[in-house]
PDB file of C-alpha atoms in Angstrom:
ATOM      1  CA  MET K   1      13.861  -0.663  27.051  1.00  0.00           C
ATOM      2  CA  ALA K   2      10.747  -2.744  27.653  1.00  0.00           C
ATOM      3  CA  MET K   3      10.814  -4.966  30.740  1.00  0.00           C
ATOM      4  CA  PHE K   4       9.898  -8.642  30.306  1.00  0.00           C
ATOM      5  CA  ARG K   5       8.541 -10.613  33.267  1.00  0.00           C
ATOM      6  CA  LEU K   6       6.697 -13.898  33.638  1.00  0.00           C
ATOM      7  CA  GLN K   7       3.339 -14.201  35.346  1.00  0.00           C
ATOM      8  CA  GLY K   8       3.201 -17.882  36.116  1.00  0.00           C
ATOM      9  CA  SER K   9       4.991 -19.937  33.476  1.00  0.00           C
ATOM     10  CA  LYS K  10       2.618 -19.414  30.530  1.00  0.00           C
ATOM     11  CA  VAL K  11       1.971 -15.664  30.391  1.00  0.00           C
ATOM     12  CA  LEU K  12       4.522 -12.985  29.490  1.00  0.00           C
ATOM     13  CA  ALA K  13       3.985  -9.458  30.818  1.00  0.00           C
ATOM     14  CA  VAL K  14       5.860  -6.640  29.052  1.00  0.00           C
ATOM     15  CA  ASP K  15       5.995  -3.226  30.714  1.00  0.00           C
ATOM     16  CA  MET K  16       6.573  -0.359  28.264  1.00  0.00           C
ATOM     17  CA  THR K  17       7.262   3.346  28.767  1.00  0.00           C
ATOM     18  CA  GLY K  18       7.045   4.591  25.196  1.00  0.00           C
ATOM     19  CA  ASP K  19       9.231   1.801  23.789  1.00  0.00           C
ATOM     20  CA  ALA K  20       8.216  -1.158  21.646  1.00  0.00           C
ATOM     21  CA  VAL K  21       8.319  -4.943  21.370  1.00  0.00           C
ATOM     22  CA  LYS K  22       7.874  -7.347  18.463  1.00  0.00           C
ATOM     23  CA  ALA K  23       5.622 -10.336  19.111  1.00  0.00           C
ATOM     24  CA  LYS K  24       4.019 -13.247  17.301  1.00  0.00           C
ATOM     25  CA  ASN K  25       0.806 -12.068  15.680  1.00  0.00           C
ATOM     26  CA  GLY K  26      -2.255 -13.094  17.691  1.00  0.00           C
ATOM     27  CA  SER K  27      -0.306 -13.791  20.881  1.00  0.00           C
ATOM     28  CA  MET K  28      -1.488 -10.753  22.865  1.00  0.00           C
ATOM     29  CA  VAL K  29      -4.163 -11.658  25.399  1.00  0.00           C
ATOM     30  CA  ALA K  30      -4.611  -8.307  27.219  1.00  0.00           C
ATOM     31  CA  TYR K  31      -3.162  -4.822  27.650  1.00  0.00           C
ATOM     32  CA  ASP K  32      -3.637  -1.686  29.707  1.00  0.00           C
ATOM     33  CA  GLY K  33      -2.589   1.911  29.074  1.00  0.00           C
ATOM     34  CA  GLN K  34      -2.181   3.419  25.612  1.00  0.00           C
ATOM     35  CA  MET K  35      -0.871   1.079  22.908  1.00  0.00           C
ATOM     36  CA  ALA K  36      -0.397   1.291  19.146  1.00  0.00           C
ATOM     37  CA  PHE K  37      -0.173  -1.839  16.978  1.00  0.00           C
ATOM     38  CA  LYS K  38       1.456  -2.397  13.606  1.00  0.00           C
ATOM     39  CA  LYS K  39       1.745  -5.551  11.495  1.00  0.00           C
ATOM     40  CA  LEU K  40       5.276  -6.193  10.253  1.00  0.00           C
ATOM     41  CA  SER K  41       5.510  -7.843   6.830  1.00  0.00           C
ATOM     42  CA  GLY K  42       7.797 -10.847   6.548  1.00  0.00           C
ATOM     43  CA  GLY K  43       8.383 -11.055  10.278  1.00  0.00           C
ATOM     44  CA  GLY K  44      10.147  -7.679  10.316  1.00  0.00           C
ATOM     45  CA  GLU K  45      13.142  -9.265   8.655  1.00  0.00           C
ATOM     46  CA  GLY K  46      13.357  -7.160   5.504  1.00  0.00           C
ATOM     47  CA  ILE K  47      13.468  -8.422   1.937  1.00  0.00           C
ATOM     48  CA  ARG K  48      15.704 -11.403   2.656  1.00  0.00           C
ATOM     49  CA  GLY K  49      13.413 -12.619   5.401  1.00  0.00           C
ATOM     50  CA  MET K  50      10.353 -12.266   3.195  1.00  0.00           C
ATOM     51  CA  VAL K  51      11.980 -14.199   0.356  1.00  0.00           C
ATOM     52  CA  THR K  52      13.263 -17.054   2.507  1.00  0.00           C
ATOM     53  CA  ARG K  53       9.927 -17.428   4.280  1.00  0.00           C
ATOM     54  CA  ARG K  54       8.167 -17.607   0.921  1.00  0.00           C
ATOM     55  CA  LEU K  55      10.592 -20.222  -0.375  1.00  0.00           C
ATOM     56  CA  THR K  56      10.220 -22.459   2.657  1.00  0.00           C
ATOM     57  CA  GLY K  57       6.479 -21.955   3.029  1.00  0.00           C
ATOM     58  CA  GLU K  58       6.873 -20.833   6.642  1.00  0.00           C
ATOM     59  CA  GLN K  59       4.482 -18.247   7.984  1.00  0.00           C
ATOM     60  CA  MET K  60       5.936 -15.977  10.658  1.00  0.00           C
ATOM     61  CA  THR K  61       3.663 -12.982  11.071  1.00  0.00           C
ATOM     62  CA  VAL K  62       4.920 -10.461  13.599  1.00  0.00           C
ATOM     63  CA  MET K  63       3.350  -7.346  15.098  1.00  0.00           C
ATOM     64  CA  GLU K  64       4.964  -4.355  16.760  1.00  0.00           C
ATOM     65  CA  VAL K  65       3.401  -3.024  19.959  1.00  0.00           C
ATOM     66  CA  ARG K  66       4.434   0.440  21.179  1.00  0.00           C
ATOM     67  CA  GLY K  67       3.125   2.587  24.001  1.00  0.00           C
ATOM     68  CA  GLN K  68       2.734   3.235  27.699  1.00  0.00           C
ATOM     69  CA  GLY K  69       1.467   0.421  29.904  1.00  0.00           C
ATOM     70  CA  THR K  70       1.601  -3.355  30.062  1.00  0.00           C
ATOM     71  CA  CYS K  71       0.866  -6.010  27.444  1.00  0.00           C
ATOM     72  CA  TRP K  72       0.326  -9.678  28.248  1.00  0.00           C
ATOM     73  CA  PHE K  73       1.237 -12.390  25.727  1.00  0.00           C
ATOM     74  CA  ALA K  74       0.648 -16.152  25.583  1.00  0.00           C
ATOM     75  CA  ASP K  75       0.735 -18.859  22.916  1.00  0.00           C
ATOM     76  CA  ARG K  76      -1.557 -21.906  23.232  1.00  0.00           C
ATOM     77  CA  ALA K  77      -0.664 -22.404  26.909  1.00  0.00           C
ATOM     78  CA  SER K  78       2.983 -23.091  26.004  1.00  0.00           C
ATOM     79  CA  GLU K  79       5.665 -22.612  28.632  1.00  0.00           C
ATOM     80  CA  ILE K  80       7.550 -19.311  28.227  1.00  0.00           C
ATOM     81  CA  ASN K  81      11.290 -18.904  28.762  1.00  0.00           C
ATOM     82  CA  LEU K  82      13.149 -15.586  28.991  1.00  0.00           C
ATOM     83  CA  VAL K  83      16.535 -15.264  27.251  1.00  0.00           C
ATOM     84  CA  GLN K  84      18.892 -12.347  27.932  1.00  0.00           C
ATOM     85  CA  LEU K  85      21.085 -11.392  24.979  1.00  0.00           C
ATOM     86  CA  ARG K  86      24.234  -9.321  25.502  1.00  0.00           C
ATOM     87  CA  GLY K  87      25.436  -8.662  21.994  1.00  0.00           C
ATOM     88  CA  ASP K  88      25.247 -12.327  21.029  1.00  0.00           C
ATOM     89  CA  LYS K  89      22.955 -14.258  18.704  1.00  0.00           C
ATOM     90  CA  LEU K  90      20.093 -16.622  19.480  1.00  0.00           C
ATOM     91  CA  PHE K  91      19.015 -19.283  16.964  1.00  0.00           C
ATOM     92  CA  VAL K  92      15.401 -20.353  17.511  1.00  0.00           C
ATOM     93  CA  GLU K  93      12.725 -22.292  15.623  1.00  0.00           C
ATOM     94  CA  SER K  94      10.348 -19.667  14.223  1.00  0.00           C
ATOM     95  CA  SER K  95       7.319 -21.331  15.815  1.00  0.00           C
ATOM     96  CA  ASN K  96       8.989 -21.021  19.243  1.00  0.00           C
ATOM     97  CA  LEU K  97       9.728 -17.273  19.124  1.00  0.00           C
ATOM     98  CA  LEU K  98       7.080 -15.350  21.084  1.00  0.00           C
ATOM     99  CA  ALA K  99       8.447 -11.808  21.567  1.00  0.00           C
ATOM    100  CA  THR K 100      11.614  -9.698  21.447  1.00  0.00           C
ATOM    101  CA  ASP K 101      12.717  -6.208  22.358  1.00  0.00           C
ATOM    102  CA  ALA K 102      12.115  -4.045  19.284  1.00  0.00           C
ATOM    103  CA  GLY K 103      15.818  -3.127  19.230  1.00  0.00           C
ATOM    104  CA  LEU K 104      16.896  -6.731  18.671  1.00  0.00           C
ATOM    105  CA  ARG K 105      17.594  -7.650  15.043  1.00  0.00           C
ATOM    106  CA  THR K 106      15.775 -10.652  13.628  1.00  0.00           C
ATOM    107  CA  GLY K 107      16.816 -12.569  10.536  1.00  0.00           C
ATOM    108  CA  THR K 108      17.125 -16.044   9.075  1.00  0.00           C
ATOM    109  CA  SER K 109      19.914 -18.603   9.012  1.00  0.00           C
ATOM    110  CA  PHE K 110      20.201 -21.487   6.545  1.00  0.00           C
ATOM    111  CA  THR K 111      20.313 -24.827   8.372  1.00  0.00           C
ATOM    112  CA  GLY K 112      20.452 -27.227   5.440  1.00  0.00           C
ATOM    113  CA  VAL K 113      19.368 -30.840   5.601  1.00  0.00           C
ATOM    114  CA  ARG K 114      17.111 -30.478   8.611  1.00  0.00           C
ATOM    115  CA  GLY K 115      14.454 -28.730   6.580  1.00  0.00           C
ATOM    116  CA  ALA K 116      14.315 -31.561   4.043  1.00  0.00           C
ATOM    117  CA  THR K 117      13.450 -34.060   6.754  1.00  0.00           C
ATOM    118  CA  GLN K 118      11.569 -31.994   9.308  1.00  0.00           C
ATOM    119  CA  GLY K 119       8.497 -29.873   8.682  1.00  0.00           C
ATOM    120  CA  ASN K 120      10.052 -26.621   9.932  1.00  0.00           C
ATOM    121  CA  GLY K 121      11.661 -25.392   6.699  1.00  0.00           C
ATOM    122  CA  LEU K 122      15.275 -24.829   5.691  1.00  0.00           C
ATOM    123  CA  PHE K 123      15.772 -21.711   7.779  1.00  0.00           C
ATOM    124  CA  THR K 124      16.044 -20.975  11.496  1.00  0.00           C
ATOM    125  CA  THR K 125      15.148 -17.559  12.904  1.00  0.00           C
ATOM    126  CA  THR K 126      18.004 -15.543  14.409  1.00  0.00           C
ATOM    127  CA  VAL K 127      17.737 -12.860  17.093  1.00  0.00           C
ATOM    128  CA  GLU K 128      20.778 -10.654  17.684  1.00  0.00           C
ATOM    129  CA  GLY K 129      21.778  -7.678  19.854  1.00  0.00           C
ATOM    130  CA  THR K 130      21.285  -6.626  23.461  1.00  0.00           C
ATOM    131  CA  GLY K 131      17.936  -7.132  25.142  1.00  0.00           C
ATOM    132  CA  GLN K 132      15.410  -9.796  26.032  1.00  0.00           C
ATOM    133  CA  ALA K 133      13.606 -12.419  23.996  1.00  0.00           C
ATOM    134  CA  ALA K 134      10.812 -14.769  25.026  1.00  0.00           C
ATOM    135  CA  ILE K 135      10.717 -18.270  23.550  1.00  0.00           C
ATOM    136  CA  THR K 136       8.076 -20.943  24.019  1.00  0.00           C
ATOM    137  CA  SER K 137       8.343 -24.665  24.617  1.00  0.00           C
ATOM    138  CA  ASP K 138       5.953 -27.601  24.898  1.00  0.00           C
ATOM    139  CA  GLY K 139       6.500 -28.235  28.592  1.00  0.00           C
ATOM    140  CA  PRO K 140       9.212 -26.587  30.726  1.00  0.00           C
ATOM    141  CA  ALA K 141      12.375 -26.061  28.672  1.00  0.00           C
ATOM    142  CA  VAL K 142      15.684 -27.450  29.894  1.00  0.00           C
ATOM    143  CA  VAL K 143      18.876 -25.476  29.241  1.00  0.00           C
ATOM    144  CA  LEU K 144      21.842 -27.741  28.466  1.00  0.00           C
ATOM    145  CA  ARG K 145      25.473 -26.630  28.400  1.00  0.00           C
ATOM    146  CA  VAL K 146      27.731 -27.407  25.444  1.00  0.00           C
ATOM    147  CA  SER K 147      31.464 -27.313  26.173  1.00  0.00           C
ATOM    148  CA  PRO K 148      34.546 -28.162  24.096  1.00  0.00           C
ATOM    149  CA  GLN K 149      35.005 -31.298  26.219  1.00  0.00           C
ATOM    150  CA  TYR K 150      31.376 -32.352  26.054  1.00  0.00           C
ATOM    151  CA  PRO K 151      29.581 -31.940  22.698  1.00  0.00           C
ATOM    152  CA  LEU K 152      25.821 -32.395  22.808  1.00  0.00           C
ATOM    153  CA  THR K 153      23.535 -34.506  20.598  1.00  0.00           C
ATOM    154  CA  VAL K 154      19.844 -33.553  20.480  1.00  0.00           C
ATOM    155  CA  ASP K 155      16.723 -35.127  19.016  1.00  0.00           C
ATOM    156  CA  PRO K 156      15.462 -32.587  16.421  1.00  0.00           C
ATOM    157  CA  GLY K 157      11.890 -32.892  17.669  1.00  0.00           C
ATOM    158  CA  ALA K 158      13.002 -31.669  21.099  1.00  0.00           C
ATOM    159  CA  TYR K 159      15.229 -28.814  19.871  1.00  0.00           C
ATOM    160  CA  VAL K 160      13.978 -25.285  20.574  1.00  0.00           C
ATOM    161  CA  ALA K 161      16.936 -22.869  20.399  1.00  0.00           C
ATOM    162  CA  HIS K 162      20.656 -22.363  20.997  1.00  0.00           C
ATOM    163  CA  GLN K 163      23.072 -19.510  21.651  1.00  0.00           C
ATOM    164  CA  GLY K 164      26.793 -18.977  22.136  1.00  0.00           C
ATOM    165  CA  ASN K 165      29.853 -20.008  20.157  1.00  0.00           C
ATOM    166  CA  VAL K 166      28.303 -23.263  18.985  1.00  0.00           C
ATOM    167  CA  ARG K 167      28.709 -25.187  15.727  1.00  0.00           C
ATOM    168  CA  GLN K 168      25.675 -27.126  14.530  1.00  0.00           C
ATOM    169  CA  SER K 169      25.901 -30.247  12.377  1.00  0.00           C
ATOM    170  CA  PHE K 170      23.644 -33.145  11.411  1.00  0.00           C
ATOM    171  CA  GLN K 171      24.034 -36.900  11.698  1.00  0.00           C
ATOM    172  CA  SER K 172      21.688 -38.641   9.291  1.00  0.00           C
ATOM    173  CA  GLY K 173      20.400 -42.177   9.379  1.00  0.00           C
ATOM    174  CA  VAL K 174      19.897 -42.430  13.126  1.00  0.00           C
ATOM    175  CA  THR K 175      17.668 -41.124  15.902  1.00  0.00           C
ATOM    176  CA  PHE K 176      17.384 -42.044  19.549  1.00  0.00           C
ATOM    177  CA  ARG K 177      14.565 -44.440  18.701  1.00  0.00           C
ATOM    178  CA  THR K 178      16.653 -46.372  16.194  1.00  0.00           C
ATOM    179  CA  PHE K 179      18.917 -47.387  19.084  1.00  0.00           C
ATOM    180  CA  LEU K 180      15.903 -49.258  20.445  1.00  0.00           C
ATOM    181  CA  GLY K 181      14.865 -50.689  17.099  1.00  0.00           C
ATOM    182  CA  GLU K 182      11.799 -48.433  16.892  1.00  0.00           C
ATOM    183  CA  GLY K 183      12.915 -46.077  14.139  1.00  0.00           C
ATOM    184  CA  GLY K 184      12.044 -46.184  10.481  1.00  0.00           C
ATOM    185  CA  GLY K 185      12.393 -43.976   7.447  1.00  0.00           C
ATOM    186  CA  GLU K 186      14.647 -40.930   7.094  1.00  0.00           C
ATOM    187  CA  ALA K 187      16.067 -39.813  10.422  1.00  0.00           C
ATOM    188  CA  PHE K 188      18.841 -37.711  11.949  1.00  0.00           C
ATOM    189  CA  GLN K 189      20.207 -36.083  15.073  1.00  0.00           C
ATOM    190  CA  ILE K 190      21.543 -32.568  15.665  1.00  0.00           C
ATOM    191  CA  ARG K 191      25.074 -32.336  17.095  1.00  0.00           C
ATOM    192  CA  PHE K 192      26.359 -29.213  18.855  1.00  0.00           C
ATOM    193  CA  GLU K 193      30.044 -28.498  19.486  1.00  0.00           C
ATOM    194  CA  GLY K 194      31.768 -25.509  21.047  1.00  0.00           C
ATOM    195  CA  ASP K 195      30.764 -23.390  24.044  1.00  0.00           C
ATOM    196  CA  GLY K 196      27.151 -22.332  24.581  1.00  0.00           C
ATOM    197  CA  LEU K 197      23.627 -23.267  25.586  1.00  0.00           C
ATOM    198  CA  VAL K 198      20.946 -25.417  23.932  1.00  0.00           C
ATOM    199  CA  TYR K 199      17.262 -25.217  24.885  1.00  0.00           C
ATOM    200  CA  VAL K 200      15.275 -28.436  24.585  1.00  0.00           C
ATOM    201  CA  GLN K 201      11.635 -29.247  25.319  1.00  0.00           C
ATOM    202  CA  PRO K 202      10.308 -32.425  26.964  1.00  0.00           C
ATOM    203  CA  SER K 203       7.707 -33.011  24.238  1.00  0.00           C
ATOM    204  CA  GLU K 204       8.737 -33.737  20.646  1.00  0.00           C
ATOM    205  CA  ARG K 205       7.028 -31.772  17.873  1.00  0.00           C
ATOM    206  CA  ASN K 206       5.544 -33.647  14.931  1.00  0.00           C
ATOM    207  CA  THR K 207       7.844 -34.055  11.927  1.00  0.00           C
ATOM    208  CA  ILE K 208       7.433 -35.250   8.354  1.00  0.00           C
ATOM    209  CA  ALA K 209       9.512 -38.338   8.935  1.00  0.00           C
ATOM    210  CA  GLY K 210       7.324 -39.283  11.878  1.00  0.00           C
ATOM    211  CA  ASP K 211      10.116 -40.952  13.816  1.00  0.00           C
ATOM    212  CA  VAL K 212      12.460 -38.058  14.658  1.00  0.00           C
TER     213      VAL K 212
END
């Protein structure tokens, strides 16, 4: 299995000994050794992934890198966070997924109303299996715990990913800014309940509504 390691906080080094990784197209900045590259149609997610991406207008082009040596990846100087999966599933915004072990399964999950308000589409990318994934964030990501006693409410512009036995729901008509009288237009929050982890970034991405 390929070994993921960070060099600084914005460059991912992947050491390979004949194995492979899947990575966002255009994210490789250097490599040594002998490598072979292949573009994966539809993000490597099969027919369902291709159809859902086409419906939502999202573009998630993925390449497979296989060989002997080291590849270095980066994405617009974003911070990189390593996630270890042990048979569980990671839900991540497609724009925040940088690379995964080739053995991890990627797919799509319908997330409903969020796509109608936010510019990220109706589907969230899923990564499942045992291995490592690298996700990006605008600024250092913070990992927040969700427990049955303490559900978590997150601004959708700050949401990056979540994993564990977590239920996701949406509360429309309010954002953190509306509490201060600064909100306007369609708005909502994401609520997480259960037992797991949520990754948030300190900088909010732009959204259609403009105030979420």
